[in-house]
mmCIF file of C-alpha atoms in Angstrom:
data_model
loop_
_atom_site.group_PDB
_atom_site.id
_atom_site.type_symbol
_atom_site.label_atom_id
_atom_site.label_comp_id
_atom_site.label_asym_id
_atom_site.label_seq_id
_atom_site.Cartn_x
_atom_site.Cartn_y
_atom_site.Cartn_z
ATOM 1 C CA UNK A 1413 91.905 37.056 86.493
ATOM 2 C CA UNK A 1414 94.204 39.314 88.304
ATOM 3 C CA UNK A 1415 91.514 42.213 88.545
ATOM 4 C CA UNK A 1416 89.231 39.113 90.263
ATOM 5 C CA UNK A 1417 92.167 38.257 92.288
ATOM 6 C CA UNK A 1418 92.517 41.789 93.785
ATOM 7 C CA UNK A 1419 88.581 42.194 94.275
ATOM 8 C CA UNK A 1420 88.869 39.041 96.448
ATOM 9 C CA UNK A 1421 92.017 40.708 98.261
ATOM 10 C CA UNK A 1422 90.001 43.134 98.713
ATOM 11 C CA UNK A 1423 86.930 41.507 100.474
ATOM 12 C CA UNK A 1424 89.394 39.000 102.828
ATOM 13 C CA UNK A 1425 91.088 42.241 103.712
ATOM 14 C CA UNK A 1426 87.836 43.882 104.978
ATOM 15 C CA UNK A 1427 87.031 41.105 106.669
ATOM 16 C CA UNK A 1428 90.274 40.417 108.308
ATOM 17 C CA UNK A 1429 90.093 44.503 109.488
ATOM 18 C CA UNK A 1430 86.514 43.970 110.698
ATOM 19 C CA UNK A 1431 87.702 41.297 112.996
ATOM 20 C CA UNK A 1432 90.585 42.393 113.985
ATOM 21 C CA UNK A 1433 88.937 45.409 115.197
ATOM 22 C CA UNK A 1434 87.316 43.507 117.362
ATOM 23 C CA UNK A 1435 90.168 41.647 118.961
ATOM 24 C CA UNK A 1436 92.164 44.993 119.209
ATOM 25 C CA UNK A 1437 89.376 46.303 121.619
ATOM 26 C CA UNK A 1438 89.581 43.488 124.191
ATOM 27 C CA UNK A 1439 92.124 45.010 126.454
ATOM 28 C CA UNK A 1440 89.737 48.114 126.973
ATOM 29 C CA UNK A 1441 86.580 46.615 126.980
ATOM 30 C CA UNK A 1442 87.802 44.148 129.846
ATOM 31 C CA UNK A 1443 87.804 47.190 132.164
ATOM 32 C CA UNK A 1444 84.275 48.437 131.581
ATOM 33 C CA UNK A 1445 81.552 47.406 134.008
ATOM 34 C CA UNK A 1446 78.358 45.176 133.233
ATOM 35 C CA UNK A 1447 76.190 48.463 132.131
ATOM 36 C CA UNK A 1448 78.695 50.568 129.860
ATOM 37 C CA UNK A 1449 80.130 47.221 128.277
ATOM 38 C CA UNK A 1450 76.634 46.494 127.133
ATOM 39 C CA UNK A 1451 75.885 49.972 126.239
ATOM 40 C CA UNK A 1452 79.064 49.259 124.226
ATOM 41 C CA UNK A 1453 78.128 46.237 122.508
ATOM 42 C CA UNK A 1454 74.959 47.554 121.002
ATOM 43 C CA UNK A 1455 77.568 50.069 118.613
ATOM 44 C CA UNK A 1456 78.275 46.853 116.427
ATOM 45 C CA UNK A 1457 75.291 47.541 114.929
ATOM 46 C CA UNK A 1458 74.383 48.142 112.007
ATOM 47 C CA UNK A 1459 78.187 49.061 110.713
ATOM 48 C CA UNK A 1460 79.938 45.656 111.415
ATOM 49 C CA UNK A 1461 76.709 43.349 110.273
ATOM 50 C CA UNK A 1462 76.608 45.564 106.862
ATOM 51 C CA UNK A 1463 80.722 44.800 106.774
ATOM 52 C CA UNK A 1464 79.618 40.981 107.331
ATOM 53 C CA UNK A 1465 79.015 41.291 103.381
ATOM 54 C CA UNK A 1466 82.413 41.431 102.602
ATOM 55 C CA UNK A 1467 82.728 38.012 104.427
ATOM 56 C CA UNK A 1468 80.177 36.194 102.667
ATOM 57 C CA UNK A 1469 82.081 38.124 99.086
ATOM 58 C CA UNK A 1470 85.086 36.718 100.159
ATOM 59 C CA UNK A 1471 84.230 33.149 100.824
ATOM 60 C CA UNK A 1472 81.708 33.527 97.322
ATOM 61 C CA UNK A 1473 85.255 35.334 95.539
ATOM 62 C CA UNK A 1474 87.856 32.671 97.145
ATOM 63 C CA UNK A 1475 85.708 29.632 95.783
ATOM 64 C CA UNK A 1476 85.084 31.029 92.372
ATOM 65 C CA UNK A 1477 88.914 31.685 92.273
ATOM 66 C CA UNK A 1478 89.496 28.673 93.126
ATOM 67 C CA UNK A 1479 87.599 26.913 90.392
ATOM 68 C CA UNK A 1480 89.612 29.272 87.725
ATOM 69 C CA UNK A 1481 93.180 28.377 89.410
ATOM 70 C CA UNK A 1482 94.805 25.751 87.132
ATOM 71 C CA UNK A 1483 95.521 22.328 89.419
ATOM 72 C CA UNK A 1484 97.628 21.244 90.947
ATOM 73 C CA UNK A 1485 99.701 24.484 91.672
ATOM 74 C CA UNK A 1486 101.190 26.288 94.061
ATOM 75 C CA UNK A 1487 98.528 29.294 93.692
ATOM 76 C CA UNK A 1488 95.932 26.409 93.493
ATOM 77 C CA UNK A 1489 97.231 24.957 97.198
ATOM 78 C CA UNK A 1490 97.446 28.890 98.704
ATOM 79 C CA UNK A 1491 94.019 29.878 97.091
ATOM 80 C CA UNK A 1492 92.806 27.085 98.647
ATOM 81 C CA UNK A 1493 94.165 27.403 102.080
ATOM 82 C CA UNK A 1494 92.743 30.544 102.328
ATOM 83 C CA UNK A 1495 89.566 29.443 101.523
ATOM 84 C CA UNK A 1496 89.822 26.988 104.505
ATOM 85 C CA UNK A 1497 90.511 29.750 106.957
ATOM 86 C CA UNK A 1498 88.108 31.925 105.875
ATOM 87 C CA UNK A 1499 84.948 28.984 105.814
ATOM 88 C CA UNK A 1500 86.491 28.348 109.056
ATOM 89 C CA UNK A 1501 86.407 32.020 110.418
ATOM 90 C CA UNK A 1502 82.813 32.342 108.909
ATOM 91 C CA UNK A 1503 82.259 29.314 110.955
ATOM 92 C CA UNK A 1504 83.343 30.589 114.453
ATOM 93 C CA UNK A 1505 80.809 33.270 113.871
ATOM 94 C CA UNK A 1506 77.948 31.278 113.341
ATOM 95 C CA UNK A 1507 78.767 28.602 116.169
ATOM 96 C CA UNK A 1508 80.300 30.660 118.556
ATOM 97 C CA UNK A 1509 79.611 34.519 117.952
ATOM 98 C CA UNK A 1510 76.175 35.037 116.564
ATOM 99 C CA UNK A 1511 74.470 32.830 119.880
ATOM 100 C CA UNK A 1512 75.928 35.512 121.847
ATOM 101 C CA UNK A 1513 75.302 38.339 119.708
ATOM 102 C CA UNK A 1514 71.627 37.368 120.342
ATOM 103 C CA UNK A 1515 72.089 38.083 124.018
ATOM 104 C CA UNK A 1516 73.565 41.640 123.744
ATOM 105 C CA UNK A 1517 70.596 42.614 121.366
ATOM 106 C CA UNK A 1518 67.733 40.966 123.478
ATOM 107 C CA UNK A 1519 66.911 44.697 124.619
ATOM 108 C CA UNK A 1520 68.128 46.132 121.841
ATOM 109 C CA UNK A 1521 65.264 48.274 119.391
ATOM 110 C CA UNK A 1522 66.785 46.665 115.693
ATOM 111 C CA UNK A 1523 65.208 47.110 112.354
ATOM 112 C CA UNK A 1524 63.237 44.126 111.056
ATOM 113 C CA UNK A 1525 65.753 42.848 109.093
ATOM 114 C CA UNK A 1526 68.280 42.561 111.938
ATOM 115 C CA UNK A 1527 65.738 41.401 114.100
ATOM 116 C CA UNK A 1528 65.450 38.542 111.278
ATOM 117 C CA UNK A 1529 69.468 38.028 111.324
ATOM 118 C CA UNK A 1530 69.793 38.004 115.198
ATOM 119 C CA UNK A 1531 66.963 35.527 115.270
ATOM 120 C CA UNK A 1532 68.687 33.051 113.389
ATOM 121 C CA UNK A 1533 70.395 29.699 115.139
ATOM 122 C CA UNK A 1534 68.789 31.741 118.259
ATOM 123 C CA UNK A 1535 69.287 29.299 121.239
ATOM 124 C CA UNK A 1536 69.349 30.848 125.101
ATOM 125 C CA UNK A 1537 72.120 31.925 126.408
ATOM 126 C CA UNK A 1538 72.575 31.680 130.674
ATOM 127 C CA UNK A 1539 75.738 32.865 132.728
ATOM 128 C CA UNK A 1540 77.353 35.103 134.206
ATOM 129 C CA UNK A 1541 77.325 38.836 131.768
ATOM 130 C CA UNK A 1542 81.114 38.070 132.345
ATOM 131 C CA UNK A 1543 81.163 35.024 130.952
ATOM 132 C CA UNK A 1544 79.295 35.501 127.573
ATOM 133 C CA UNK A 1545 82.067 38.506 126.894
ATOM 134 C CA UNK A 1546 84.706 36.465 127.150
ATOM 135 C CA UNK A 1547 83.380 33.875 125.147
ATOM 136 C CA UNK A 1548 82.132 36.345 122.505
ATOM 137 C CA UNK A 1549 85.712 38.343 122.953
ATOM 138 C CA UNK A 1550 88.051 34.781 122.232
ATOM 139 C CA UNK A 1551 85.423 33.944 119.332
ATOM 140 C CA UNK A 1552 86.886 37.395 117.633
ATOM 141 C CA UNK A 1553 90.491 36.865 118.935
ATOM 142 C CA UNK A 1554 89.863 33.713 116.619
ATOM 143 C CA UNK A 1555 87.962 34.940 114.015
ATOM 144 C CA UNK A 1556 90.993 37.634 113.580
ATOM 145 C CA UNK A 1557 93.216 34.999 113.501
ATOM 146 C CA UNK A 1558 91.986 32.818 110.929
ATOM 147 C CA UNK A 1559 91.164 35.771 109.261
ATOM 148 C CA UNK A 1560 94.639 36.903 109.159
ATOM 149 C CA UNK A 1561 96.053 33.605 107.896
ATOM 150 C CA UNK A 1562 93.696 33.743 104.789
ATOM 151 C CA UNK A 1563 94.393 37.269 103.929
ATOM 152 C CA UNK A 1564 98.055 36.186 103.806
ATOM 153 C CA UNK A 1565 97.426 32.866 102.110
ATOM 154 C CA UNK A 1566 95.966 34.895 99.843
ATOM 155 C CA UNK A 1567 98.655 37.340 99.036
ATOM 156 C CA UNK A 1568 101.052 34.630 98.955
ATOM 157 C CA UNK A 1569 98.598 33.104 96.003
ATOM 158 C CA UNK A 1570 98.876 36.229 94.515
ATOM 159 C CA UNK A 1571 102.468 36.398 94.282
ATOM 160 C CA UNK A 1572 102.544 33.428 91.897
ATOM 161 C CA UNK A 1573 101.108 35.899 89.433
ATOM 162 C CA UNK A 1574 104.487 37.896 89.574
ATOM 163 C CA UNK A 1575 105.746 35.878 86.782
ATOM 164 C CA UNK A 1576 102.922 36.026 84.175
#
């Protein structure tokens, strides 16, 4: 189990750095202009929707982990936590991240299969340019958060291993 614990340390820790990433680039990508910040956004891709794995590992890893933690526990209560945040992370992609990812790609040449992904929960997006980056920048801000608080609920769940 500990081997499974670290694998799943592992993935939350990728996708805590993948986000956080993101949230680390806000105070230089709020000085770029309409063209080079969209010339920007297109980078993302395919490195960061390949790293988008690890998310869906970690979530898969945290719930599977959670089923093999003895209740009620400690570890039980931190594995589970971190579960939370990370669903909840996943979440603010989906709802709040991905509609706006389907903006920045709109004129974007992507391979079929991201065409596929990018299609999905596709609804129209209308604003100001300025607008849709700060929603999509405060949906990574977030994502990096909750991130961050299941990577450490995590490690704290670890620690209860110390003693075994």
């Amino acid at each position: 189990m500990r081997a499974f614990m670290i694998v799943t340390l592992l993935l939350v820790a990728i996708t805590m750095a993948l986000s956080l990433a993101h949230a680390l680039e806000l105070p230089g990508k709020l000085r770029l202009k309409e063209a080079t910040y969209k010339s920007v956004q297109t980078i993302y891709y395919p490195g960061f929707t390949i790293g988008g794995f690890a998310e869906i590992g970690g979530i898969v890893a945290l719930a599977i982990l959670l089923y093999l933690t003895p209740y009620p526990g400690a570890r039980f209560w931190w594995t589970l936590a971190a579960l939370v945040f990370l669903v909840a992370e996943h979440a603010v992609y989906w709802l709040v991240t991905h509609p706006v990812n389907n903006f920045w790609v709109q004129d974007v040449a992507v391979s079929k299969p991201a065409a596929r992904f990018f299609s999905m929960l596709r609804r129209k997006q209308s604003g100001d340019w300025t607008d849709l980056r700060d929603v999509w920048e405060a949906s990574h801000i977030a994502r990096a958060g909750l991130a961050m608080l299941s990577l450490i609920s995590m490690a704290v769940a670890a620690t209860f291993f110390a003693g075994e």
